[in-house]
Amino acid sequence: MPRTSDQTEASLLVREALGLYESQLIAYAANILHGDLERARDVVQDTFVRLYMAEPEKVRVALKAWLFTVCRNRALDVLRKEARLDLGDEEKILSFSDHRPDPASAADTNELGSRAWDLLDRLSANQAEVIRLKFLHDCSYKDIARITGLGIGNVGFLMHVGLKKLRELLTLEMEPTNTPS
Amino acid sequence: MNTDPQNQPDLTAYALGELDHANDAAVHAWLVSHPEAQAEVDEVADLAHLLQASAPVPTARLTSEQRHAILSGPQRVREMVAAASKKERERRKRPDLISVVVGGMKFAAAAAVVAGAFVLGEYYAELGTASSVAQNSKPVTHPPADAVVPADASSKAKTEEKVDVASVEPEKSAPQPVEAHPPSPIVANVPVVAAKDVPAIPTASAPIQVARVVAQDGSLAKATSPVLPKTSLFVFDATAQNTAQTSGTAFTIHPADTRPPAEPAQKGLAAPIRNAAASSTATVGKEKAPVLLIHSWRAEVAACPWNETRRLVRISVQIPGEQDAALTGGDYAIQVSFQPIHVKSFRTLARRSVAPVARDGAAVHTAWYEVVPNGNPSDVARAIGQVTLSNSKFTTTAMSLFDSSKMQIVDKGSSWEAAPDDFIFESAVVGFGLLLDGSAAAQGLNHTVVLDLAERALKVSDRSGERARFVKLVKDAQRAVGVKA
């Protein structure tokens, strides 16, 4: 394929990806990076730069998963370098805080739903991540497996356990507390 | 996969629609005779719906500089990577403590800008305190669209990190271009020009008021409100143009209108751009017309909310508020052209200019267009037009290799629902202005549509309540004209 055509296709792919996933990727990276929006933007910029250098026809078939995977890896690289943890110790690295919805908008949304998102903090890092990828970033199990490097069965297990625990936590919160007089 | 209906994770997968057709049918059949398991599945589905319905909407955007760096092409990206790597090596040699303070203050200032922008008096008061402190020696950054991060998030200290060859650091010392628009005050609807059936909009209690100044004989009618600066107006001028006759138009930037208010020089502030611009002059004939300095620009296209057969285009240009071009009082035309092959006709809807508050701040000039596509809309990104600069140049040193004075207007076929909340909210304001204008051919446009748009944006973000006040304004207008809310 002529070089000029490749560059054109890459440019179109990057534009398309920017339009579709820019904000989602920043939110995803910000979650990993403890809410550091500026650094998250750097990571996402880096992600799109790498997209430019990838082969469009190979990436396009699973563009979303590719972007989230690269974004995740870059964000973890940043965390590793900053936290100086052992490489591969992703469970520790991914003990990031859940970002909270804007308090102003939370007032307009279902309080229970908002609280559910808050409670992701109480789950393990892997459980919280698969839940975010599923419900915040609309990823399928297959995408999540590709992004995180986990097996699909493992993703399903984490999802099941995570949602079950989330339900338990929500139920506990909704129960009236008996305070001794 | 072999699905075991009694396997709890498989039931969860079923509830979330993650099973293939065959396994999904098998589980469905099994659940018919296992009501307790069905109840479990129902609970998972309920929780899934709850999470989906209340999921925060990611709205953070890259800075304009970052986007431009990405879109400029592989060659430029490689050059920027090399430049960033060199810069990172130099930065490692010195601690960057000041960025910790400035970063946090910048974020706080960004939140303050969003909060105050729609209330004219508060806008200047808040920004005068927050953003001028935050700017310090850092470039201007208009507030991003609300990011899904806590409002009190602070930047982490910039620890040293090995620079990946593919990592690109945005230019730190150059002005950061606008990422999103600060909402501009909407000016009082007094007087209404050339509109016949304009509702009486109650203004006593609403800090947000809608202004409409219609161009007459090609020139702008001045706003007569003594309170509101003309730079904050939405100016509506819906004149349809057929691309068969003319493919282009222009909107004019009058930098003198968007100069920041005069302030005493603050210690520690970077020198105003005007000093840098002193040598940037272009000779046109015998007159020396200063080159217009520009931080960044952006073109956004989305479906028109009140007429899905049409597209809305927003062109934004950010310029340093203080520059030589602002001292001469001259006008600078930003040419906007549409390709007849893709655009049948277009019309300018509105223009807006927002002056900075801080002396080293940036002004934002925006133009809105409505486009009638030629033929069926395409889901493949295509360039439908072009924005051309003349007698202008970019300020950021990172863009020093950027030698194009043209920006393509790319239509990716985006729905308006996918647009950033500030785009959606501004389209509500534009739509409301068209309603007041009695603009012809505004098919499908009514108060309900405007309200829906504004309320959608309101749900995403409304830090200071301005969007809620606009919603109230529209509802009041709706009642005033006798439309049932």
PDB file of N, CA, C and O in Angstrom, chain A residues 96-98 100 115-128 131-132 161-162 165-166 168-170 172-173:
ATOM      1  N   PHE A  96      -6.369   2.189  43.014  1.00  0.00           N
ATOM      2  CA  PHE A  96      -6.622   3.614  42.840  1.00  0.00           C
ATOM      3  C   PHE A  96      -7.965   3.965  43.448  1.00  0.00           C
ATOM      4  O   PHE A  96      -8.827   3.137  43.634  1.00  0.00           O
ATOM      5  N   SER A  97      -8.113   5.221  43.725  1.00  0.00           N
ATOM      6  CA  SER A  97      -9.374   5.677  44.281  1.00  0.00           C
ATOM      7  C   SER A  97     -10.378   5.860  43.174  1.00  0.00           C
ATOM      8  O   SER A  97     -10.047   6.303  42.103  1.00  0.00           O
ATOM      9  N   ASP A  98     -11.553   5.519  43.470  1.00  0.00           N
ATOM     10  CA  ASP A  98     -12.623   5.756  42.514  1.00  0.00           C
ATOM     11  C   ASP A  98     -12.870   7.249  42.448  1.00  0.00           C
ATOM     12  O   ASP A  98     -12.887   7.926  43.467  1.00  0.00           O
ATOM     13  N   ARG A 100     -15.130  10.395  42.115  1.00  0.00           N
ATOM     14  CA  ARG A 100     -16.511  10.590  42.512  1.00  0.00           C
ATOM     15  C   ARG A 100     -17.213  11.480  41.511  1.00  0.00           C
ATOM     16  O   ARG A 100     -16.619  12.372  40.966  1.00  0.00           O
ATOM     17  N   ARG A 115     -24.187   6.404  44.912  1.00  0.00           N
ATOM     18  CA  ARG A 115     -23.548   5.718  46.039  1.00  0.00           C
ATOM     19  C   ARG A 115     -22.910   4.415  45.576  1.00  0.00           C
ATOM     20  O   ARG A 115     -21.837   4.027  46.054  1.00  0.00           O
ATOM     21  N   ALA A 116     -23.573   3.749  44.644  1.00  0.00           N
ATOM     22  CA  ALA A 116     -23.010   2.501  44.105  1.00  0.00           C
ATOM     23  C   ALA A 116     -21.638   2.754  43.499  1.00  0.00           C
ATOM     24  O   ALA A 116     -20.700   1.983  43.709  1.00  0.00           O
ATOM     25  N   TRP A 117     -21.541   3.839  42.760  1.00  0.00           N
ATOM     26  CA  TRP A 117     -20.233   4.155  42.157  1.00  0.00           C
ATOM     27  C   TRP A 117     -19.211   4.495  43.237  1.00  0.00           C
ATOM     28  O   TRP A 117     -18.048   4.148  43.123  1.00  0.00           O
ATOM     29  N   ASP A 118     -19.648   5.160  44.272  1.00  0.00           N
ATOM     30  CA  ASP A 118     -18.734   5.465  45.369  1.00  0.00           C
ATOM     31  C   ASP A 118     -18.200   4.195  46.013  1.00  0.00           C
ATOM     32  O   ASP A 118     -17.045   4.112  46.419  1.00  0.00           O
ATOM     33  N   LEU A 119     -19.082   3.197  46.114  1.00  0.00           N
ATOM     34  CA  LEU A 119     -18.716   1.978  46.833  1.00  0.00           C
ATOM     35  C   LEU A 119     -17.721   1.102  46.075  1.00  0.00           C
ATOM     36  O   LEU A 119     -17.209   0.119  46.620  1.00  0.00           O
ATOM     37  N   LEU A 120     -17.454   1.453  44.831  1.00  0.00           N
ATOM     38  CA  LEU A 120     -16.435   0.685  44.101  1.00  0.00           C
ATOM     39  C   LEU A 120     -15.097   0.740  44.833  1.00  0.00           C
ATOM     40  O   LEU A 120     -14.254  -0.139  44.674  1.00  0.00           O
ATOM     41  N   ASP A 121     -14.919   1.798  45.603  1.00  0.00           N
ATOM     42  CA  ASP A 121     -13.715   1.921  46.433  1.00  0.00           C
ATOM     43  C   ASP A 121     -13.513   0.721  47.338  1.00  0.00           C
ATOM     44  O   ASP A 121     -12.391   0.381  47.707  1.00  0.00           O
ATOM     45  N   ARG A 122     -14.594   0.101  47.724  1.00  0.00           N
ATOM     46  CA  ARG A 122     -14.516  -0.971  48.702  1.00  0.00           C
ATOM     47  C   ARG A 122     -14.253  -2.325  48.055  1.00  0.00           C
ATOM     48  O   ARG A 122     -14.102  -3.331  48.746  1.00  0.00           O
ATOM     49  N   LEU A 123     -14.227  -2.341  46.757  1.00  0.00           N
ATOM     50  CA  LEU A 123     -13.961  -3.601  46.068  1.00  0.00           C
ATOM     51  C   LEU A 123     -12.466  -3.724  45.806  1.00  0.00           C
ATOM     52  O   LEU A 123     -11.714  -2.755  45.935  1.00  0.00           O
ATOM     53  N   SER A 124     -12.079  -4.910  45.398  1.00  0.00           N
ATOM     54  CA  SER A 124     -10.677  -5.063  45.027  1.00  0.00           C
ATOM     55  C   SER A 124     -10.428  -4.272  43.739  1.00  0.00           C
ATOM     56  O   SER A 124     -11.360  -3.961  42.999  1.00  0.00           O
ATOM     57  N   ALA A 125      -9.169  -3.984  43.506  1.00  0.00           N
ATOM     58  CA  ALA A 125      -8.842  -3.162  42.341  1.00  0.00           C
ATOM     59  C   ALA A 125      -9.310  -3.820  41.047  1.00  0.00           C
ATOM     60  O   ALA A 125      -9.858  -3.159  40.164  1.00  0.00           O
ATOM     61  N   ASN A 126      -9.105  -5.108  40.944  1.00  0.00           N
ATOM     62  CA  ASN A 126      -9.493  -5.797  39.712  1.00  0.00           C
ATOM     63  C   ASN A 126     -11.007  -5.807  39.538  1.00  0.00           C
ATOM     64  O   ASN A 126     -11.520  -5.617  38.442  1.00  0.00           O
ATOM     65  N   GLN A 127     -11.709  -6.047  40.634  1.00  0.00           N
ATOM     66  CA  GLN A 127     -13.174  -6.061  40.547  1.00  0.00           C
ATOM     67  C   GLN A 127     -13.685  -4.691  40.112  1.00  0.00           C
ATOM     68  O   GLN A 127     -14.546  -4.568  39.245  1.00  0.00           O
ATOM     69  N   ALA A 128     -13.139  -3.649  40.741  1.00  0.00           N
ATOM     70  CA  ALA A 128     -13.582  -2.291  40.407  1.00  0.00           C
ATOM     71  C   ALA A 128     -13.256  -1.960  38.959  1.00  0.00           C
ATOM     72  O   ALA A 128     -14.044  -1.316  38.265  1.00  0.00           O
ATOM     73  N   ILE A 131     -15.676  -3.648  36.541  1.00  0.00           N
ATOM     74  CA  ILE A 131     -17.000  -3.020  36.623  1.00  0.00           C
ATOM     75  C   ILE A 131     -16.990  -1.670  35.920  1.00  0.00           C
ATOM     76  O   ILE A 131     -17.909  -1.323  35.177  1.00  0.00           O
ATOM     77  N   ARG A 132     -15.924  -0.903  36.110  1.00  0.00           N
ATOM     78  CA  ARG A 132     -15.854   0.397  35.419  1.00  0.00           C
ATOM     79  C   ARG A 132     -15.789   0.206  33.919  1.00  0.00           C
ATOM     80  O   ARG A 132     -16.463   0.912  33.162  1.00  0.00           O
ATOM     81  N   VAL A 161     -18.313 -11.598  41.344  1.00  0.00           N
ATOM     82  CA  VAL A 161     -17.970 -11.365  42.747  1.00  0.00           C
ATOM     83  C   VAL A 161     -18.085  -9.873  43.079  1.00  0.00           C
ATOM     84  O   VAL A 161     -18.582  -9.493  44.136  1.00  0.00           O
ATOM     85  N   GLY A 162     -17.605  -9.053  42.160  1.00  0.00           N
ATOM     86  CA  GLY A 162     -17.655  -7.609  42.404  1.00  0.00           C
ATOM     87  C   GLY A 162     -19.077  -7.090  42.532  1.00  0.00           C
ATOM     88  O   GLY A 162     -19.399  -6.326  43.444  1.00  0.00           O
ATOM     89  N   LYS A 165     -20.670  -8.298  45.760  1.00  0.00           N
ATOM     90  CA  LYS A 165     -20.216  -7.538  46.926  1.00  0.00           C
ATOM     91  C   LYS A 165     -20.828  -6.140  46.931  1.00  0.00           C
ATOM     92  O   LYS A 165     -21.196  -5.609  47.981  1.00  0.00           O
ATOM     93  N   LEU A 166     -20.937  -5.571  45.752  1.00  0.00           N
ATOM     94  CA  LEU A 166     -21.530  -4.231  45.645  1.00  0.00           C
ATOM     95  C   LEU A 166     -22.976  -4.243  46.110  1.00  0.00           C
ATOM     96  O   LEU A 166     -23.437  -3.329  46.809  1.00  0.00           O
ATOM     97  N   GLU A 168     -24.230  -6.288  48.254  1.00  0.00           N
ATOM     98  CA  GLU A 168     -24.218  -6.449  49.717  1.00  0.00           C
ATOM     99  C   GLU A 168     -23.924  -5.119  50.395  1.00  0.00           C
ATOM    100  O   GLU A 168     -24.556  -4.762  51.401  1.00  0.00           O
ATOM    101  N   LEU A 169     -22.977  -4.397  49.853  1.00  0.00           N
ATOM    102  CA  LEU A 169     -22.622  -3.107  50.452  1.00  0.00           C
ATOM    103  C   LEU A 169     -23.790  -2.131  50.357  1.00  0.00           C
ATOM    104  O   LEU A 169     -24.071  -1.387  51.307  1.00  0.00           O
ATOM    105  N   LEU A 170     -24.459  -2.129  49.240  1.00  0.00           N
ATOM    106  CA  LEU A 170     -25.605  -1.233  49.077  1.00  0.00           C
ATOM    107  C   LEU A 170     -26.721  -1.619  50.030  1.00  0.00           C
ATOM    108  O   LEU A 170     -27.376  -0.758  50.617  1.00  0.00           O
ATOM    109  N   LEU A 172     -26.392  -3.074  52.886  1.00  0.00           N
ATOM    110  CA  LEU A 172     -25.991  -2.663  54.239  1.00  0.00           C
ATOM    111  C   LEU A 172     -26.245  -1.176  54.441  1.00  0.00           C
ATOM    112  O   LEU A 172     -26.690  -0.744  55.492  1.00  0.00           O
ATOM    113  N   GLU A 173     -25.967  -0.415  53.420  1.00  0.00           N
ATOM    114  CA  GLU A 173     -26.124   1.036  53.542  1.00  0.00           C
ATOM    115  C   GLU A 173     -27.584   1.418  53.682  1.00  0.00           C
ATOM    116  O   GLU A 173     -27.929   2.400  54.328  1.00  0.00           O
TER     117      GLU A 173
END
